[in-house]
Amino acid sequence: MLKFVIHIFNDFNRLGLQRTAAQLAFSSLFALVPLFALSLQVLLLLPVLSQYTDQVVTLIIERIIPEGLATWRFKIVEWLSGLRQISVLGIVIFAVSTLFFMSGLVNAINQIWEVPFSAVRVFRVWLSLLMVPLGLAVIVFLETFSQSVQWLNQLSGIQVSHNLKFWAGPLIGILSLWLIYSRIPAVKVDNRKSLVVAVITMLAMSALSQSLMQLVRLMPSLELMTGILSTLPLIMLWIYWLAIFLLLGALVLRHWQIGQLTPLNVLSFDQLIDLLCFLRRHREMSLNDAIALDINPKNWETISEFLVSNRLATNSEQQNMVLQTEGLQQPFSVCLPLICHRYLKESDPGYLVLQPLSQTSIEQLLGSLDVN
């Protein structure tokens, strides 16, 4: 268990998920409320369920936004009350802003799973999240129907509305997290495992929200943060930690299903030269096949270890000089990202040396690129 936690911690730092969480928290300020607004527009288009819009809004606001941000609750409800007069241009602007946010979220999850970015999945997840208030409206409709049937109300023994208000928030959160964890990655994700991780992540997020609001109540100096103009730092802090838990849950799910991230190991410089020469002699073989046949992974060394050991070059200029002398500059540029097995991050050894290749899609190259 301790080893598992250590692997999670190392990969969390290696992927730079703290910075990714900060980016998601900032972009969410401009996207989450428009996403909520668009989802309510979908609800307003359905005459049968549109009459429950106000109840759905109240239900979501009360169960999701912490009590310490009551002023924000009021402002959001007041702003959403004017959605019935929104123009087509406003809908387009909301859609664009929310799609940009979803694009960043999908890219972050796919980097954790080491799979290429998929624009189609952005659109699918976006549409799925738009349907959440619609599902709640159906639940409110069923609650109203159950209260109108006397025998059903007596059979339950307790008020359905009480249960609905109590469970609505957690169920919304678990459903949304399950959609994110199971539908965003461009790989097959185990639904049972993703549901378990979604439940655990939701419990952690709920505990975080309660703890943060309790801290605000216990520290009088933080009471100044309850005003609408001064709550922005608190909102940012709250959303940042929610994003941390969201990404951490995705990383735990990835470890649980397929193991830790592929270590950023590369061949030593002389092994790489040998590999490229081998490929030049066997042009009909793919890079992936050549790596599997010709290289012993036990002898791999990191770029940083190679630079420190001063074997054939002490810096990138000398390294490039050796490659140019051997006539292998272009094959090296093609081969190196394949050997690295994943995206490079600024915290990785040798990032500055390999920076031009840092955005290469490793999986697409592995699937389609051959050396001719």
mmCIF file with all atom_site columns, N, CA and C in Angstrom, residues 268-307:
data_model
loop_
_atom_site.group_PDB
_atom_site.id
_atom_site.type_symbol
_atom_site.label_atom_id
_atom_site.label_alt_id
_atom_site.label_comp_id
_atom_site.label_asym_id
_atom_site.label_entity_id
_atom_site.label_seq_id
_atom_site.pdbx_PDB_ins_code
_atom_site.Cartn_x
_atom_site.Cartn_y
_atom_site.Cartn_z
_atom_site.occupancy
_atom_site.B_iso_or_equiv
_atom_site.pdbx_formal_charge
_atom_site.auth_seq_id
_atom_site.auth_comp_id
_atom_site.auth_asym_id
_atom_site.auth_atom_id
_atom_site.pdbx_PDB_model_num
ATOM 1   N N  . SER A 1 268 ? 20.779 5.038  -23.513 1.00 0.00 ? 268 SER A N  1
ATOM 2   C CA . SER A 1 268 ? 22.006 5.817  -23.436 1.00 0.00 ? 268 SER A CA 1
ATOM 3   C C  . SER A 1 268 ? 22.398 6.235  -24.847 1.00 0.00 ? 268 SER A C  1
ATOM 4   N N  . PHE A 1 269 ? 23.240 7.226  -24.941 1.00 0.00 ? 269 PHE A N  1
ATOM 5   C CA . PHE A 1 269 ? 23.546 7.811  -26.240 1.00 0.00 ? 269 PHE A CA 1
ATOM 6   C C  . PHE A 1 269 ? 24.177 6.790  -27.185 1.00 0.00 ? 269 PHE A C  1
ATOM 7   N N  . ASP A 1 270 ? 25.092 5.982  -26.683 1.00 0.00 ? 270 ASP A N  1
ATOM 8   C CA . ASP A 1 270 ? 25.732 5.001  -27.557 1.00 0.00 ? 270 ASP A CA 1
ATOM 9   C C  . ASP A 1 270 ? 24.757 3.903  -27.966 1.00 0.00 ? 270 ASP A C  1
ATOM 10  N N  . GLN A 1 271 ? 23.833 3.523  -27.049 1.00 0.00 ? 271 GLN A N  1
ATOM 11  C CA . GLN A 1 271 ? 22.815 2.543  -27.419 1.00 0.00 ? 271 GLN A CA 1
ATOM 12  C C  . GLN A 1 271 ? 21.887 3.102  -28.492 1.00 0.00 ? 271 GLN A C  1
ATOM 13  N N  . LEU A 1 272 ? 21.578 4.388  -28.384 1.00 0.00 ? 272 LEU A N  1
ATOM 14  C CA . LEU A 1 272 ? 20.716 5.015  -29.375 1.00 0.00 ? 272 LEU A CA 1
ATOM 15  C C  . LEU A 1 272 ? 21.393 5.044  -30.740 1.00 0.00 ? 272 LEU A C  1
ATOM 16  N N  . ILE A 1 273 ? 22.687 5.342  -30.775 1.00 0.00 ? 273 ILE A N  1
ATOM 17  C CA . ILE A 1 273 ? 23.428 5.325  -32.035 1.00 0.00 ? 273 ILE A CA 1
ATOM 18  C C  . ILE A 1 273 ? 23.394 3.924  -32.640 1.00 0.00 ? 273 ILE A C  1
ATOM 19  N N  . ASP A 1 274 ? 23.605 2.906  -31.798 1.00 0.00 ? 274 ASP A N  1
ATOM 20  C CA . ASP A 1 274 ? 23.553 1.526  -32.291 1.00 0.00 ? 274 ASP A CA 1
ATOM 21  C C  . ASP A 1 274 ? 22.169 1.188  -32.846 1.00 0.00 ? 274 ASP A C  1
ATOM 22  N N  . LEU A 1 275 ? 21.137 1.651  -32.147 1.00 0.00 ? 275 LEU A N  1
ATOM 23  C CA . LEU A 1 275 ? 19.775 1.377  -32.597 1.00 0.00 ? 275 LEU A CA 1
ATOM 24  C C  . LEU A 1 275 ? 19.509 2.014  -33.952 1.00 0.00 ? 275 LEU A C  1
ATOM 25  N N  . LEU A 1 276 ? 19.923 3.269  -34.129 1.00 0.00 ? 276 LEU A N  1
ATOM 26  C CA . LEU A 1 276 ? 19.684 3.963  -35.384 1.00 0.00 ? 276 LEU A CA 1
ATOM 27  C C  . LEU A 1 276 ? 20.452 3.314  -36.533 1.00 0.00 ? 276 LEU A C  1
ATOM 28  N N  . CYS A 1 277 ? 21.668 2.880  -36.247 1.00 0.00 ? 277 CYS A N  1
ATOM 29  C CA . CYS A 1 277 ? 22.433 2.165  -37.273 1.00 0.00 ? 277 CYS A CA 1
ATOM 30  C C  . CYS A 1 277 ? 21.750 0.848  -37.636 1.00 0.00 ? 277 CYS A C  1
ATOM 31  N N  . PHE A 1 278 ? 21.199 0.181  -36.625 1.00 0.00 ? 278 PHE A N  1
ATOM 32  C CA . PHE A 1 278 ? 20.468 -1.067 -36.863 1.00 0.00 ? 278 PHE A CA 1
ATOM 33  C C  . PHE A 1 278 ? 19.251 -0.808 -37.748 1.00 0.00 ? 278 PHE A C  1
ATOM 34  N N  . LEU A 1 279 ? 18.540 0.283  -37.459 1.00 0.00 ? 279 LEU A N  1
ATOM 35  C CA . LEU A 1 279 ? 17.366 0.612  -38.259 1.00 0.00 ? 279 LEU A CA 1
ATOM 36  C C  . LEU A 1 279 ? 17.751 0.936  -39.693 1.00 0.00 ? 279 LEU A C  1
ATOM 37  N N  . ARG A 1 280 ? 18.895 1.581  -39.857 1.00 0.00 ? 280 ARG A N  1
ATOM 38  C CA . ARG A 1 280 ? 19.343 1.929  -41.198 1.00 0.00 ? 280 ARG A CA 1
ATOM 39  C C  . ARG A 1 280 ? 19.660 0.671  -42.014 1.00 0.00 ? 280 ARG A C  1
ATOM 40  N N  . ARG A 1 281 ? 20.095 -0.388 -41.330 1.00 0.00 ? 281 ARG A N  1
ATOM 41  C CA . ARG A 1 281 ? 20.403 -1.646 -42.014 1.00 0.00 ? 281 ARG A CA 1
ATOM 42  C C  . ARG A 1 281 ? 19.143 -2.480 -42.253 1.00 0.00 ? 281 ARG A C  1
ATOM 43  N N  . HIS A 1 282 ? 18.100 -2.241 -41.462 1.00 0.00 ? 282 HIS A N  1
ATOM 44  C CA . HIS A 1 282 ? 16.866 -3.023 -41.584 1.00 0.00 ? 282 HIS A CA 1
ATOM 45  C C  . HIS A 1 282 ? 15.692 -2.052 -41.761 1.00 0.00 ? 282 HIS A C  1
ATOM 46  N N  . ARG A 1 283 ? 15.631 -1.427 -42.914 1.00 0.00 ? 283 ARG A N  1
ATOM 47  C CA . ARG A 1 283 ? 14.643 -0.379 -43.148 1.00 0.00 ? 283 ARG A CA 1
ATOM 48  C C  . ARG A 1 283 ? 13.209 -0.918 -43.173 1.00 0.00 ? 283 ARG A C  1
ATOM 49  N N  . GLU A 1 284 ? 13.052 -2.215 -43.418 1.00 0.00 ? 284 GLU A N  1
ATOM 50  C CA . GLU A 1 284 ? 11.701 -2.750 -43.505 1.00 0.00 ? 284 GLU A CA 1
ATOM 51  C C  . GLU A 1 284 ? 11.069 -2.926 -42.131 1.00 0.00 ? 284 GLU A C  1
ATOM 52  N N  . MET A 1 285 ? 11.848 -2.838 -41.051 1.00 0.00 ? 285 MET A N  1
ATOM 53  C CA . MET A 1 285 ? 11.311 -3.036 -39.705 1.00 0.00 ? 285 MET A CA 1
ATOM 54  C C  . MET A 1 285 ? 10.819 -1.716 -39.125 1.00 0.00 ? 285 MET A C  1
ATOM 55  N N  . SER A 1 286 ? 9.772  -1.790 -38.350 1.00 0.00 ? 286 SER A N  1
ATOM 56  C CA . SER A 1 286 ? 9.276  -0.593 -37.676 1.00 0.00 ? 286 SER A CA 1
ATOM 57  C C  . SER A 1 286 ? 10.143 -0.281 -36.466 1.00 0.00 ? 286 SER A C  1
ATOM 58  N N  . LEU A 1 287 ? 10.065 0.949  -36.017 1.00 0.00 ? 287 LEU A N  1
ATOM 59  C CA . LEU A 1 287 ? 10.834 1.352  -34.838 1.00 0.00 ? 287 LEU A CA 1
ATOM 60  C C  . LEU A 1 287 ? 10.432 0.532  -33.620 1.00 0.00 ? 287 LEU A C  1
ATOM 61  N N  . ASN A 1 288 ? 9.143  0.289  -33.486 1.00 0.00 ? 288 ASN A N  1
ATOM 62  C CA . ASN A 1 288 ? 8.666  -0.453 -32.319 1.00 0.00 ? 288 ASN A CA 1
ATOM 63  C C  . ASN A 1 288 ? 9.250  -1.867 -32.291 1.00 0.00 ? 288 ASN A C  1
ATOM 64  N N  . ASP A 1 289 ? 9.270  -2.531 -33.461 1.00 0.00 ? 289 ASP A N  1
ATOM 65  C CA . ASP A 1 289 ? 9.838  -3.876 -33.541 1.00 0.00 ? 289 ASP A CA 1
ATOM 66  C C  . ASP A 1 289 ? 11.331 -3.855 -33.256 1.00 0.00 ? 289 ASP A C  1
ATOM 67  N N  . ALA A 1 290 ? 12.011 -2.844 -33.790 1.00 0.00 ? 290 ALA A N  1
ATOM 68  C CA . ALA A 1 290 ? 13.457 -2.768 -33.606 1.00 0.00 ? 290 ALA A CA 1
ATOM 69  C C  . ALA A 1 290 ? 13.823 -2.551 -32.145 1.00 0.00 ? 290 ALA A C  1
ATOM 70  N N  . ILE A 1 291 ? 13.062 -1.702 -31.479 1.00 0.00 ? 291 ILE A N  1
ATOM 71  C CA . ILE A 1 291 ? 13.333 -1.450 -30.062 1.00 0.00 ? 291 ILE A CA 1
ATOM 72  C C  . ILE A 1 291 ? 13.134 -2.734 -29.255 1.00 0.00 ? 291 ILE A C  1
ATOM 73  N N  . ALA A 1 292 ? 12.077 -3.476 -29.591 1.00 0.00 ? 292 ALA A N  1
ATOM 74  C CA . ALA A 1 292 ? 11.783 -4.702 -28.846 1.00 0.00 ? 292 ALA A CA 1
ATOM 75  C C  . ALA A 1 292 ? 12.856 -5.764 -29.059 1.00 0.00 ? 292 ALA A C  1
ATOM 76  N N  . LEU A 1 293 ? 13.451 -5.816 -30.255 1.00 0.00 ? 293 LEU A N  1
ATOM 77  C CA . LEU A 1 293 ? 14.412 -6.868 -30.572 1.00 0.00 ? 293 LEU A CA 1
ATOM 78  C C  . LEU A 1 293 ? 15.847 -6.518 -30.190 1.00 0.00 ? 293 LEU A C  1
ATOM 79  N N  . ASP A 1 294 ? 16.196 -5.251 -30.311 1.00 0.00 ? 294 ASP A N  1
ATOM 80  C CA . ASP A 1 294 ? 17.608 -4.887 -30.281 1.00 0.00 ? 294 ASP A CA 1
ATOM 81  C C  . ASP A 1 294 ? 18.066 -4.283 -28.965 1.00 0.00 ? 294 ASP A C  1
ATOM 82  N N  . ILE A 1 295 ? 17.142 -3.917 -28.100 1.00 0.00 ? 295 ILE A N  1
ATOM 83  C CA . ILE A 1 295 ? 17.520 -3.164 -26.907 1.00 0.00 ? 295 ILE A CA 1
ATOM 84  C C  . ILE A 1 295 ? 17.081 -3.906 -25.649 1.00 0.00 ? 295 ILE A C  1
ATOM 85  N N  . ASN A 1 296 ? 17.962 -4.002 -24.701 1.00 0.00 ? 296 ASN A N  1
ATOM 86  C CA . ASN A 1 296 ? 17.644 -4.597 -23.408 1.00 0.00 ? 296 ASN A CA 1
ATOM 87  C C  . ASN A 1 296 ? 17.198 -3.491 -22.449 1.00 0.00 ? 296 ASN A C  1
ATOM 88  N N  . PRO A 1 297 ? 15.924 -3.472 -22.024 1.00 0.00 ? 297 PRO A N  1
ATOM 89  C CA . PRO A 1 297 ? 15.446 -2.386 -21.157 1.00 0.00 ? 297 PRO A CA 1
ATOM 90  C C  . PRO A 1 297 ? 16.230 -2.260 -19.859 1.00 0.00 ? 297 PRO A C  1
ATOM 91  N N  . LYS A 1 298 ? 16.873 -3.341 -19.398 1.00 0.00 ? 298 LYS A N  1
ATOM 92  C CA . LYS A 1 298 ? 17.613 -3.258 -18.144 1.00 0.00 ? 298 LYS A CA 1
ATOM 93  C C  . LYS A 1 298 ? 18.813 -2.319 -18.243 1.00 0.00 ? 298 LYS A C  1
ATOM 94  N N  . ASN A 1 299 ? 19.248 -2.035 -19.464 1.00 0.00 ? 299 ASN A N  1
ATOM 95  C CA . ASN A 1 299 ? 20.414 -1.183 -19.645 1.00 0.00 ? 299 ASN A CA 1
ATOM 96  C C  . ASN A 1 299 ? 20.050 0.264  -19.938 1.00 0.00 ? 299 ASN A C  1
ATOM 97  N N  . TRP A 1 300 ? 18.742 0.575  -19.873 1.00 0.00 ? 300 TRP A N  1
ATOM 98  C CA . TRP A 1 300 ? 18.333 1.941  -20.171 1.00 0.00 ? 300 TRP A CA 1
ATOM 99  C C  . TRP A 1 300 ? 18.872 2.898  -19.118 1.00 0.00 ? 300 TRP A C  1
ATOM 100 N N  . GLU A 1 301 ? 19.186 4.127  -19.562 1.00 0.00 ? 301 GLU A N  1
ATOM 101 C CA . GLU A 1 301 ? 19.631 5.179  -18.663 1.00 0.00 ? 301 GLU A CA 1
ATOM 102 C C  . GLU A 1 301 ? 18.848 6.443  -18.973 1.00 0.00 ? 301 GLU A C  1
ATOM 103 N N  . THR A 1 302 ? 18.649 7.275  -17.994 1.00 0.00 ? 302 THR A N  1
ATOM 104 C CA . THR A 1 302 ? 17.925 8.514  -18.227 1.00 0.00 ? 302 THR A CA 1
ATOM 105 C C  . THR A 1 302 ? 18.834 9.526  -18.893 1.00 0.00 ? 302 THR A C  1
ATOM 106 N N  . ILE A 1 303 ? 18.210 10.499 -19.515 1.00 0.00 ? 303 ILE A N  1
ATOM 107 C CA . ILE A 1 303 ? 18.983 11.574 -20.158 1.00 0.00 ? 303 ILE A CA 1
ATOM 108 C C  . ILE A 1 303 ? 19.875 12.274 -19.142 1.00 0.00 ? 303 ILE A C  1
ATOM 109 N N  . SER A 1 304 ? 19.327 12.545 -17.943 1.00 0.00 ? 304 SER A N  1
ATOM 110 C CA . SER A 1 304 ? 20.124 13.254 -16.940 1.00 0.00 ? 304 SER A CA 1
ATOM 111 C C  . SER A 1 304 ? 21.343 12.441 -16.530 1.00 0.00 ? 304 SER A C  1
ATOM 112 N N  . GLU A 1 305 ? 21.169 11.125 -16.362 1.00 0.00 ? 305 GLU A N  1
ATOM 113 C CA . GLU A 1 305 ? 22.311 10.279 -16.009 1.00 0.00 ? 305 GLU A CA 1
ATOM 114 C C  . GLU A 1 305 ? 23.364 10.289 -17.109 1.00 0.00 ? 305 GLU A C  1
ATOM 115 N N  . PHE A 1 306 ? 22.900 10.303 -18.346 1.00 0.00 ? 306 PHE A N  1
ATOM 116 C CA . PHE A 1 306 ? 23.837 10.340 -19.466 1.00 0.00 ? 306 PHE A CA 1
ATOM 117 C C  . PHE A 1 306 ? 24.628 11.649 -19.476 1.00 0.00 ? 306 PHE A C  1
ATOM 118 N N  . LEU A 1 307 ? 23.923 12.769 -19.276 1.00 0.00 ? 307 LEU A N  1
ATOM 119 C CA . LEU A 1 307 ? 24.616 14.057 -19.301 1.00 0.00 ? 307 LEU A CA 1
ATOM 120 C C  . LEU A 1 307 ? 25.610 14.169 -18.154 1.00 0.00 ? 307 LEU A C  1
#
